[in-house]
PDB file of C-alpha atoms in Angstrom:
ATOM      1  CA  MET Z   1     204.275 -66.958 -55.006  1.00 34.00           C
ATOM      2  CA  THR Z   2     207.138 -65.920 -57.420  1.00 39.00           C
ATOM      3  CA  ALA Z   3     204.868 -64.110 -60.810  1.00 41.00           C
ATOM      4  CA  PRO Z   4     206.880 -65.203 -64.190  1.00 39.00           C
ATOM      5  CA  ASP Z   5     209.545 -64.558 -66.373  1.00 45.00           C
ATOM      6  CA  MET Z   6     207.305 -62.496 -69.407  1.00 57.00           C
ATOM      7  CA  THR Z   7     210.429 -61.684 -70.875  1.00 86.00           C
ATOM      8  CA  ARG Z   8     211.351 -62.748 -74.647  1.00 92.00           C
ATOM      9  CA  SER Z   9     213.792 -64.301 -76.664  1.00 95.00           C
ATOM     10  CA  THR Z  10     214.969 -61.977 -79.221  1.00 97.00           C
ATOM     11  CA  ALA Z  11     214.023 -64.325 -81.953  1.00 97.00           C
ATOM     12  CA  GLN Z  12     210.756 -63.911 -79.779  1.00 97.00           C
ATOM     13  CA  ASN Z  13     210.269 -60.449 -80.345  1.00 97.00           C
ATOM     14  CA  ALA Z  14     211.063 -60.370 -84.733  1.00 98.00           C
ATOM     15  CA  GLN Z  15     208.117 -62.781 -84.704  1.00 98.00           C
ATOM     16  CA  LEU Z  16     206.141 -60.703 -82.186  1.00 98.00           C
ATOM     17  CA  ALA Z  17     207.377 -57.677 -84.767  1.00 98.00           C
ATOM     18  CA  LEU Z  18     205.738 -60.514 -88.006  1.00 98.00           C
ATOM     19  CA  MET Z  19     202.536 -59.895 -85.717  1.00 97.00           C
ATOM     20  CA  LEU Z  20     201.528 -56.665 -85.179  1.00 97.00           C
ATOM     21  CA  GLU Z  21     202.905 -55.095 -88.548  1.00 97.00           C
ATOM     22  CA  VAL Z  22     200.294 -57.077 -89.560  1.00 97.00           C
ATOM     23  CA  SER Z  23     197.419 -56.966 -86.804  1.00 96.00           C
ATOM     24  CA  GLY Z  24     197.318 -53.296 -87.917  1.00 94.00           C
ATOM     25  CA  THR Z  25     194.284 -52.310 -89.895  1.00 95.00           C
ATOM     26  CA  PRO Z  26     193.799 -49.715 -91.811  1.00 95.00           C
ATOM     27  CA  LYS Z  27     196.990 -49.728 -94.087  1.00 95.00           C
ATOM     28  CA  PRO Z  28     195.837 -48.331 -97.207  1.00 95.00           C
ATOM     29  CA  GLY Z  29     196.816 -51.586-100.321  1.00 95.00           C
ATOM     30  CA  ASN Z  30     198.365 -54.040 -97.873  1.00 94.00           C
ATOM     31  CA  VAL Z  31     197.124 -56.864 -95.043  1.00 95.00           C
ATOM     32  CA  ASP Z  32     195.605 -56.365 -91.870  1.00 94.00           C
ATOM     33  CA  ARG Z  33     192.822 -57.448 -89.797  1.00 94.00           C
ATOM     34  CA  GLU Z  34     190.517 -56.639 -91.988  1.00 94.00           C
ATOM     35  CA  ARG Z  35     191.221 -56.818 -96.082  1.00 93.00           C
ATOM     36  CA  GLU Z  36     193.066 -59.054 -97.352  1.00 93.00           C
ATOM     37  CA  TYR Z  37     193.652 -60.840-101.460  1.00 93.00           C
ATOM     38  CA  ASP Z  38     191.613 -63.200-102.925  1.00 91.00           C
ATOM     39  CA  ASP Z  39     195.322 -65.211-102.799  1.00 92.00           C
ATOM     40  CA  LEU Z  40     196.474 -63.661 -99.990  1.00 94.00           C
ATOM     41  CA  LYS Z  41     195.045 -63.859 -96.545  1.00 96.00           C
ATOM     42  CA  PHE Z  42     195.464 -62.584 -93.420  1.00 96.00           C
ATOM     43  CA  GLU Z  43     195.552 -65.594 -91.574  1.00 97.00           C
ATOM     44  CA  GLN Z  44     198.541 -66.726 -93.941  1.00 97.00           C
ATOM     45  CA  PHE Z  45     201.222 -63.560 -92.716  1.00 97.00           C
ATOM     46  CA  LEU Z  46     200.261 -65.903 -89.125  1.00 97.00           C
ATOM     47  CA  ALA Z  47     201.245 -68.734 -90.540  1.00 98.00           C
ATOM     48  CA  GLY Z  48     204.245 -67.215 -92.236  1.00 98.00           C
ATOM     49  CA  ALA Z  49     205.536 -65.301 -88.786  1.00 98.00           C
ATOM     50  CA  VAL Z  50     205.637 -68.615 -87.754  1.00 98.00           C
ATOM     51  CA  GLY Z  51     207.524 -70.257 -89.702  1.00 98.00           C
ATOM     52  CA  ALA Z  52     210.034 -67.497 -90.334  1.00 98.00           C
ATOM     53  CA  PHE Z  53     211.187 -67.934 -86.209  1.00 98.00           C
ATOM     54  CA  ASP Z  54     213.691 -70.579 -86.848  1.00 98.00           C
ATOM     55  CA  GLY Z  55     215.600 -68.390 -89.174  1.00 98.00           C
ATOM     56  CA  LEU Z  56     215.741 -66.147 -86.263  1.00 98.00           C
ATOM     57  CA  SER Z  57     216.727 -67.969 -84.078  1.00 98.00           C
ATOM     58  CA  LEU Z  58     219.975 -68.659 -85.644  1.00 98.00           C
ATOM     59  CA  ALA Z  59     220.372 -64.942 -86.823  1.00 98.00           C
ATOM     60  CA  ALA Z  60     220.321 -64.025 -82.822  1.00 97.00           C
ATOM     61  CA  ASP Z  61     222.266 -67.332 -81.988  1.00 97.00           C
ATOM     62  CA  GLY Z  62     224.974 -66.045 -84.709  1.00 96.00           C
ATOM     63  CA  GLU Z  63     224.318 -67.532 -86.917  1.00 97.00           C
ATOM     64  CA  PRO Z  64     225.637 -66.074 -90.746  1.00 98.00           C
ATOM     65  CA  VAL Z  65     222.773 -63.310 -92.344  1.00 98.00           C
ATOM     66  CA  GLY Z  66     222.864 -65.384 -94.943  1.00 98.00           C
ATOM     67  CA  ARG Z  67     222.608 -68.777 -93.898  1.00 98.00           C
ATOM     68  CA  ALA Z  68     219.705 -66.854 -91.445  1.00 98.00           C
ATOM     69  CA  PHE Z  69     217.787 -65.086 -93.761  1.00 98.00           C
ATOM     70  CA  GLU Z  70     217.261 -68.241 -96.692  1.00 98.00           C
ATOM     71  CA  ARG Z  71     216.212 -70.602 -93.636  1.00 98.00           C
ATOM     72  CA  ALA Z  72     214.368 -67.699 -92.693  1.00 98.00           C
ATOM     73  CA  VAL Z  73     211.696 -67.579 -95.432  1.00 98.00           C
ATOM     74  CA  ALA Z  74     212.520 -70.775 -96.296  1.00 98.00           C
ATOM     75  CA  GLY Z  75     209.687 -71.690 -93.188  1.00 98.00           C
ATOM     76  CA  MET Z  76     208.364 -67.970 -94.449  1.00 98.00           C
ATOM     77  CA  SER Z  77     207.578 -69.824 -97.192  1.00 97.00           C
ATOM     78  CA  GLN Z  78     205.283 -72.706 -95.649  1.00 96.00           C
ATOM     79  CA  GLN Z  79     201.523 -72.203 -95.923  1.00 96.00           C
ATOM     80  CA  GLN Z  80     198.593 -70.784 -98.805  1.00 94.00           C
ATOM     81  CA  GLY Z  81     200.042 -67.646-100.084  1.00 93.00           C
ATOM     82  CA  GLY Z  82     202.709 -67.834-101.089  1.00 93.00           C
ATOM     83  CA  ASN Z  83     205.819 -64.696 -99.920  1.00 95.00           C
ATOM     84  CA  THR Z  84     204.105 -63.465 -97.286  1.00 97.00           C
ATOM     85  CA  GLN Z  85     207.669 -61.101 -95.494  1.00 97.00           C
ATOM     86  CA  PHE Z  86     210.330 -61.869 -97.599  1.00 97.00           C
ATOM     87  CA  GLY Z  87     211.137 -58.138 -97.584  1.00 97.00           C
ATOM     88  CA  ALA Z  88     210.617 -57.416 -93.516  1.00 98.00           C
ATOM     89  CA  LEU Z  89     212.629 -60.346 -93.522  1.00 98.00           C
ATOM     90  CA  LEU Z  90     215.185 -58.606 -94.910  1.00 98.00           C
ATOM     91  CA  LEU Z  91     215.311 -56.055 -93.525  1.00 98.00           C
ATOM     92  CA  THR Z  92     215.326 -57.687 -89.987  1.00 98.00           C
ATOM     93  CA  THR Z  93     216.415 -60.429 -90.307  1.00 98.00           C
ATOM     94  CA  PRO Z  94     219.977 -58.188 -89.375  1.00 98.00           C
ATOM     95  CA  LEU Z  95     219.220 -56.163 -86.177  1.00 98.00           C
ATOM     96  CA  VAL Z  96     218.126 -59.585 -85.179  1.00 98.00           C
ATOM     97  CA  ALA Z  97     221.247 -60.617 -86.168  1.00 98.00           C
ATOM     98  CA  ALA Z  98     222.800 -57.540 -84.204  1.00 97.00           C
ATOM     99  CA  ALA Z  99     220.992 -57.905 -81.376  1.00 97.00           C
ATOM    100  CA  GLY Z 100     222.556 -60.777 -80.461  1.00 94.00           C
ATOM    101  CA  GLU Z 101     225.856 -59.477 -80.625  1.00 90.00           C
ATOM    102  CA  GLY Z 102     224.798 -56.907 -78.252  1.00 84.00           C
ATOM    103  CA  ALA Z 103     222.486 -53.791 -77.760  1.00 85.00           C
ATOM    104  CA  LEU Z 104     220.677 -53.046 -80.444  1.00 94.00           C
ATOM    105  CA  THR Z 105     222.013 -50.100 -82.259  1.00 95.00           C
ATOM    106  CA  ARG Z 106     222.593 -48.794 -85.747  1.00 96.00           C
ATOM    107  CA  ASP Z 107     226.660 -49.429 -85.068  1.00 96.00           C
ATOM    108  CA  ASN Z 108     226.116 -52.686 -84.188  1.00 96.00           C
ATOM    109  CA  ALA Z 109     223.688 -52.703 -86.909  1.00 97.00           C
ATOM    110  CA  GLU Z 110     226.286 -51.570 -89.470  1.00 97.00           C
ATOM    111  CA  ALA Z 111     228.811 -53.768 -88.703  1.00 96.00           C
ATOM    112  CA  VAL Z 112     227.172 -56.659 -89.076  1.00 97.00           C
ATOM    113  CA  VAL Z 113     225.769 -55.865 -92.453  1.00 98.00           C
ATOM    114  CA  THR Z 114     230.006 -54.598 -92.440  1.00 97.00           C
ATOM    115  CA  ASP Z 115     231.192 -58.620 -92.369  1.00 97.00           C
ATOM    116  CA  THR Z 116     228.860 -60.010 -94.174  1.00 98.00           C
ATOM    117  CA  THR Z 117     230.310 -61.973 -97.656  1.00 98.00           C
ATOM    118  CA  VAL Z 118     229.941 -63.322-100.740  1.00 98.00           C
ATOM    119  CA  GLU Z 119     228.526 -66.539 -98.698  1.00 98.00           C
ATOM    120  CA  ASP Z 120     225.739 -64.394 -97.568  1.00 98.00           C
ATOM    121  CA  ALA Z 121     224.892 -63.459-100.992  1.00 97.00           C
ATOM    122  CA  VAL Z 122     224.749 -66.749-102.317  1.00 97.00           C
ATOM    123  CA  ASN Z 123     222.073 -67.841 -99.671  1.00 98.00           C
ATOM    124  CA  PHE Z 124     220.436 -64.603-100.089  1.00 97.00           C
ATOM    125  CA  TYR Z 125     220.543 -65.556-103.832  1.00 97.00           C
ATOM    126  CA  ARG Z 126     218.571 -68.483-101.988  1.00 97.00           C
ATOM    127  CA  ALA Z 127     216.243 -67.923-101.154  1.00 97.00           C
ATOM    128  CA  PHE Z 128     214.389 -66.788-103.779  1.00 96.00           C
ATOM    129  CA  GLU Z 129     213.840 -70.255-105.197  1.00 96.00           C
ATOM    130  CA  HIS Z 130     211.204 -70.353-102.072  1.00 97.00           C
ATOM    131  CA  VAL Z 131     209.186 -68.080-103.525  1.00 96.00           C
ATOM    132  CA  ASP Z 132     208.066 -65.763-105.422  1.00 92.00           C
ATOM    133  CA  VAL Z 133     208.997 -61.901-105.512  1.00 92.00           C
ATOM    134  CA  ALA Z 134     208.457 -59.588-107.783  1.00 87.00           C
ATOM    135  CA  VAL Z 135     212.128 -57.277-108.630  1.00 87.00           C
ATOM    136  CA  ASN Z 136     213.137 -55.333-111.521  1.00 83.00           C
ATOM    137  CA  ASP Z 137     215.349 -56.634-113.939  1.00 84.00           C
ATOM    138  CA  PRO Z 138     218.918 -57.489-114.126  1.00 82.00           C
ATOM    139  CA  PRO Z 139     221.058 -53.934-115.786  1.00 79.00           C
ATOM    140  CA  GLU Z 140     221.912 -55.323-119.005  1.00 78.00           C
ATOM    141  CA  GLY Z 141     224.881 -57.238-119.391  1.00 76.00           C
ATOM    142  CA  MET Z 142     224.515 -58.047-116.105  1.00 81.00           C
ATOM    143  CA  GLU Z 143     222.425 -60.826-116.836  1.00 86.00           C
ATOM    144  CA  ALA Z 144     223.676 -63.198-114.650  1.00 87.00           C
ATOM    145  CA  LEU Z 145     223.179 -62.034-111.743  1.00 87.00           C
ATOM    146  CA  ASP Z 146     219.437 -61.489-111.698  1.00 89.00           C
ATOM    147  CA  VAL Z 147     218.498 -62.853-108.238  1.00 91.00           C
ATOM    148  CA  ARG Z 148     216.074 -64.778-109.469  1.00 90.00           C
ATOM    149  CA  ARG Z 149     218.625 -67.506-110.556  1.00 92.00           C
ATOM    150  CA  GLY Z 150     218.479 -68.802-107.278  1.00 93.00           C
ATOM    151  CA  SER Z 151     221.343 -70.921-107.231  1.00 93.00           C
ATOM    152  CA  ASP Z 152     222.255 -71.193-109.731  1.00 93.00           C
ATOM    153  CA  ALA Z 153     223.965 -67.405-109.666  1.00 94.00           C
ATOM    154  CA  ALA Z 154     226.281 -68.700-107.302  1.00 95.00           C
ATOM    155  CA  PRO Z 155     229.256 -69.302-109.783  1.00 94.00           C
ATOM    156  CA  ALA Z 156     228.673 -65.297-111.218  1.00 94.00           C
ATOM    157  CA  ILE Z 157     228.666 -63.726-107.272  1.00 95.00           C
ATOM    158  CA  ARG Z 158     231.386 -65.444-106.111  1.00 96.00           C
ATOM    159  CA  GLU Z 159     234.217 -64.916-109.584  1.00 94.00           C
ATOM    160  CA  ARG Z 160     232.738 -61.125-108.683  1.00 94.00           C
ATOM    161  CA  GLY Z 161     233.220 -61.845-104.097  1.00 96.00           C
ATOM    162  CA  LEU Z 162     230.233 -60.371-104.441  1.00 95.00           C
ATOM    163  CA  THR Z 163     228.921 -59.609-100.766  1.00 97.00           C
ATOM    164  CA  LEU Z 164     225.893 -59.130 -98.973  1.00 97.00           C
ATOM    165  CA  GLY Z 165     225.850 -55.541 -97.915  1.00 97.00           C
ATOM    166  CA  GLU Z 166     227.690 -54.565-101.554  1.00 96.00           C
ATOM    167  CA  LEU Z 167     225.076 -56.723-103.545  1.00 95.00           C
ATOM    168  CA  MET Z 168     222.411 -54.524-101.134  1.00 96.00           C
ATOM    169  CA  GLU Z 169     224.514 -50.744-101.869  1.00 95.00           C
ATOM    170  CA  GLU Z 170     224.008 -51.817-105.618  1.00 91.00           C
ATOM    171  CA  SER Z 171     220.784 -52.016-104.825  1.00 91.00           C
ATOM    172  CA  ALA Z 172     220.119 -49.410-103.206  1.00 94.00           C
ATOM    173  CA  VAL Z 173     218.762 -46.768-105.944  1.00 91.00           C
ATOM    174  CA  ASN Z 174     216.087 -48.583-106.679  1.00 91.00           C
ATOM    175  CA  ASP Z 175     214.770 -50.703-103.653  1.00 94.00           C
ATOM    176  CA  GLY Z 176     214.229 -48.624-100.007  1.00 96.00           C
ATOM    177  CA  ILE Z 177     215.261 -52.282 -97.815  1.00 97.00           C
ATOM    178  CA  ALA Z 178     218.594 -52.405 -99.464  1.00 96.00           C
ATOM    179  CA  ALA Z 179     218.752 -48.346 -99.311  1.00 97.00           C
ATOM    180  CA  GLU Z 180     218.307 -49.690 -95.126  1.00 98.00           C
ATOM    181  CA  TRP Z 181     221.413 -52.128 -95.676  1.00 98.00           C
ATOM    182  CA  SER Z 182     223.554 -49.749 -96.828  1.00 96.00           C
ATOM    183  CA  ASP Z 183     222.468 -46.422 -94.695  1.00 95.00           C
ATOM    184  CA  GLY Z 184     223.398 -48.592 -90.979  1.00 96.00           C
ATOM    185  CA  PHE Z 185     218.921 -48.025 -91.312  1.00 98.00           C
ATOM    186  CA  SER Z 186     218.556 -44.755 -89.735  1.00 97.00           C
ATOM    187  CA  ARG Z 187     214.160 -44.579 -91.158  1.00 97.00           C
ATOM    188  CA  THR Z 188     213.946 -47.751 -89.961  1.00 98.00           C
ATOM    189  CA  PHE Z 189     215.813 -46.299 -86.001  1.00 98.00           C
ATOM    190  CA  GLU Z 190     213.400 -43.863 -86.467  1.00 97.00           C
ATOM    191  CA  ALA Z 191     210.221 -44.741 -87.102  1.00 97.00           C
ATOM    192  CA  ALA Z 192     210.451 -47.207 -84.256  1.00 97.00           C
ATOM    193  CA  THR Z 193     211.418 -43.761 -81.419  1.00 96.00           C
ATOM    194  CA  GLY Z 194     208.254 -42.785 -83.391  1.00 94.00           C
ATOM    195  CA  LEU Z 195     206.421 -45.935 -81.638  1.00 95.00           C
ATOM    196  CA  GLN Z 196     208.138 -46.120 -78.282  1.00 94.00           C
ATOM    197  CA  GLU Z 197     206.904 -42.148 -78.026  1.00 94.00           C
ATOM    198  CA  SER Z 198     203.443 -42.442 -79.165  1.00 93.00           C
ATOM    199  CA  ASP Z 199     200.486 -44.045 -77.268  1.00 93.00           C
ATOM    200  CA  GLY Z 200     197.891 -46.955 -77.316  1.00 94.00           C
ATOM    201  CA  ALA Z 201     197.959 -50.389 -78.092  1.00 94.00           C
ATOM    202  CA  VAL Z 202     200.944 -51.227 -80.520  1.00 96.00           C
ATOM    203  CA  SER Z 203     198.638 -52.070 -83.351  1.00 93.00           C
ATOM    204  CA  ASN Z 204     197.140 -48.744 -83.680  1.00 94.00           C
ATOM    205  CA  ARG Z 205     200.449 -47.199 -83.194  1.00 96.00           C
ATOM    206  CA  ALA Z 206     202.304 -49.017 -85.989  1.00 96.00           C
ATOM    207  CA  SER Z 207     199.434 -47.976 -88.578  1.00 96.00           C
ATOM    208  CA  ALA Z 208     199.418 -44.677 -87.799  1.00 96.00           C
ATOM    209  CA  LEU Z 209     203.012 -45.443 -88.600  1.00 97.00           C
ATOM    210  CA  PHE Z 210     202.955 -47.318 -91.460  1.00 97.00           C
ATOM    211  CA  LEU Z 211     200.213 -43.986 -93.151  1.00 97.00           C
ATOM    212  CA  ALA Z 212     202.884 -41.598 -91.789  1.00 97.00           C
ATOM    213  CA  LEU Z 213     206.472 -43.279 -93.718  1.00 98.00           C
ATOM    214  CA  LEU Z 214     203.619 -43.449 -96.729  1.00 98.00           C
ATOM    215  CA  ALA Z 215     203.121 -40.364 -96.775  1.00 98.00           C
ATOM    216  CA  SER Z 216     207.022 -38.631 -96.788  1.00 97.00           C
ATOM    217  CA  GLU Z 217     208.318 -41.501 -98.870  1.00 96.00           C
ATOM    218  CA  VAL Z 218     206.798 -43.370-102.493  1.00 97.00           C
ATOM    219  CA  ASP Z 219     207.226 -46.833-101.891  1.00 96.00           C
ATOM    220  CA  THR Z 220     209.435 -48.073-103.813  1.00 96.00           C
ATOM    221  CA  PHE Z 221     207.706 -51.988-104.305  1.00 96.00           C
ATOM    222  CA  VAL Z 222     204.876 -49.397-105.646  1.00 96.00           C
ATOM    223  CA  VAL Z 223     207.670 -48.603-108.539  1.00 96.00           C
ATOM    224  CA  THR Z 224     208.259 -52.049-109.142  1.00 94.00           C
ATOM    225  CA  GLN Z 225     204.899 -53.483-109.643  1.00 93.00           C
ATOM    226  CA  HIS Z 226     203.666 -50.094-110.438  1.00 95.00           C
ATOM    227  CA  ASP Z 227     205.866 -47.366-112.217  1.00 95.00           C
ATOM    228  CA  THR Z 228     206.659 -44.055-110.668  1.00 96.00           C
ATOM    229  CA  GLU Z 229     203.230 -42.700-111.388  1.00 97.00           C
ATOM    230  CA  THR Z 230     201.552 -44.212-109.073  1.00 97.00           C
ATOM    231  CA  ALA Z 231     203.691 -44.903-106.289  1.00 97.00           C
ATOM    232  CA  LEU Z 232     203.252 -41.209-106.608  1.00 98.00           C
ATOM    233  CA  GLU Z 233     199.745 -40.806-105.825  1.00 98.00           C
ATOM    234  CA  VAL Z 234     199.696 -43.229-103.041  1.00 97.00           C
ATOM    235  CA  ARG Z 235     202.078 -40.963-101.721  1.00 98.00           C
ATOM    236  CA  ASP Z 236     200.280 -37.740-102.136  1.00 98.00           C
ATOM    237  CA  ARG Z 237     196.592 -39.631-100.950  1.00 97.00           C
ATOM    238  CA  ALA Z 238     198.552 -40.239 -97.866  1.00 98.00           C
ATOM    239  CA  GLN Z 239     199.310 -36.977 -97.204  1.00 98.00           C
ATOM    240  CA  ASP Z 240     194.945 -36.218 -97.551  1.00 98.00           C
ATOM    241  CA  VAL Z 241     195.015 -38.999 -94.870  1.00 97.00           C
ATOM    242  CA  LEU Z 242     197.348 -37.010 -92.786  1.00 97.00           C
ATOM    243  CA  ALA Z 243     196.196 -33.948 -93.985  1.00 97.00           C
ATOM    244  CA  GLY Z 244     191.904 -34.555 -92.714  1.00 96.00           C
ATOM    245  CA  ASP Z 245     191.267 -34.555 -96.981  1.00 97.00           C
ATOM    246  CA  GLU Z 246     191.031 -38.891 -96.940  1.00 96.00           C
ATOM    247  CA  ASN Z 247     189.269 -40.682 -95.230  1.00 97.00           C
ATOM    248  CA  PRO Z 248     192.029 -43.780 -94.814  1.00 96.00           C
ATOM    249  CA  TYR Z 249     189.350 -46.365 -94.251  1.00 95.00           C
ATOM    250  CA  GLU Z 250     188.912 -46.034 -97.924  1.00 96.00           C
ATOM    251  CA  LEU Z 251     191.706 -45.120 -99.479  1.00 96.00           C
ATOM    252  CA  ALA Z 252     192.836 -48.394 -98.513  1.00 95.00           C
ATOM    253  CA  GLN Z 253     189.824 -50.487-100.261  1.00 93.00           C
ATOM    254  CA  GLU Z 254     189.869 -48.576-102.880  1.00 96.00           C
ATOM    255  CA  LEU Z 255     194.904 -49.523-102.590  1.00 96.00           C
ATOM    256  CA  VAL Z 256     193.191 -53.031-102.217  1.00 94.00           C
ATOM    257  CA  GLU Z 257     190.505 -53.165-105.157  1.00 94.00           C
ATOM    258  CA  ARG Z 258     193.448 -51.697-107.667  1.00 95.00           C
ATOM    259  CA  GLU Z 259     195.965 -54.229-106.308  1.00 95.00           C
ATOM    260  CA  ILE Z 260     198.660 -51.215-104.780  1.00 96.00           C
ATOM    261  CA  ASN Z 261     200.862 -52.712-102.257  1.00 95.00           C
ATOM    262  CA  PRO Z 262     203.135 -50.447-100.476  1.00 97.00           C
ATOM    263  CA  GLY Z 263     205.526 -53.867 -99.491  1.00 95.00           C
ATOM    264  CA  THR Z 264     209.080 -51.737 -98.464  1.00 97.00           C
ATOM    265  CA  THR Z 265     207.120 -49.486 -96.380  1.00 98.00           C
ATOM    266  CA  ALA Z 266     204.764 -51.860 -94.276  1.00 97.00           C
ATOM    267  CA  ASP Z 267     208.772 -53.898 -94.156  1.00 98.00           C
ATOM    268  CA  ILE Z 268     210.079 -50.963 -92.858  1.00 98.00           C
ATOM    269  CA  VAL Z 269     207.323 -50.866 -90.246  1.00 98.00           C
ATOM    270  CA  ALA Z 270     207.789 -54.450 -89.039  1.00 98.00           C
ATOM    271  CA  GLY Z 271     211.929 -53.350 -88.695  1.00 98.00           C
ATOM    272  CA  ALA Z 272     210.931 -50.969 -86.132  1.00 98.00           C
ATOM    273  CA  LEU Z 273     208.748 -52.567 -84.289  1.00 98.00           C
ATOM    274  CA  PHE Z 274     210.930 -55.261 -84.054  1.00 98.00           C
ATOM    275  CA  ILE Z 275     213.674 -52.500 -82.630  1.00 98.00           C
ATOM    276  CA  ALA Z 276     210.915 -51.192 -80.150  1.00 97.00           C
ATOM    277  CA  LEU Z 277     209.725 -54.676 -78.931  1.00 97.00           C
ATOM    278  CA  GLU Z 278     213.672 -55.186 -78.259  1.00 96.00           C
ATOM    279  CA  ARG Z 279     213.704 -51.673 -76.277  1.00 95.00           C
ATOM    280  CA  GLY Z 280     210.423 -51.928 -73.858  1.00 93.00           C
ATOM    281  CA  LEU Z 281     207.992 -51.611 -76.000  1.00 94.00           C
ATOM    282  CA  SER Z 282     205.652 -53.410 -73.956  1.00 90.00           C
ATOM    283  CA  VAL Z 283     203.166 -55.497 -75.265  1.00 91.00           C
TER     284      VAL Z 283
END
């Protein structure tokens, strides 16, 4: 008998990456298979990954990145937890688009960003109509471009002629995912290499990567949700975990109880998992 074809599509790899990311444990402050919040459950992340599939498929098939992202977020939102993977989808969608066009490389991913349009930016704003996303207030005088306005901001976006890539560049100083867009996804690709070179169950590799990333840089989502001081504390305590001076499971439980959620770090893990899967990481 001929062995069945076990090759996954690019969109399926992206969906699997979202599932593997949430399955890793411990991930201090984040939902995983052992910890969840009262209003945000492990099962809702799985449902979000399933719902995002159609939008991810659009990206893989060459549809505009903004439309694909908005459709992925719309599908992701069809569960009771609300925003489960907005940031992960924002990071992963252009990578899926790059993979759909050929080899998944930094050059190809950068080309996807460069080729984004004003309508991609408009669809990015529309995605905020599907879920609540924690964001900073816009600078004074830029209220017309507040992402929380959703489609109402479309005239201001079109008037200024801002592409999605340009919007990400403007946000890169304060947002880790926007910084990835603006820097050729350097941190995500480096993390993917680490996943490929490590051993063990993939979900365990993902949780180890999460801790390493958390220890290396301040998580910008923690800054947005809380403040810089809290984000620095989380980074330093992750370094203590790596040094063997703190228990990762105890830290994970404490951060959940304090509702400190290093979401940007989790998003980069999801993106890295997708790249690694596209490169042949076996699951």
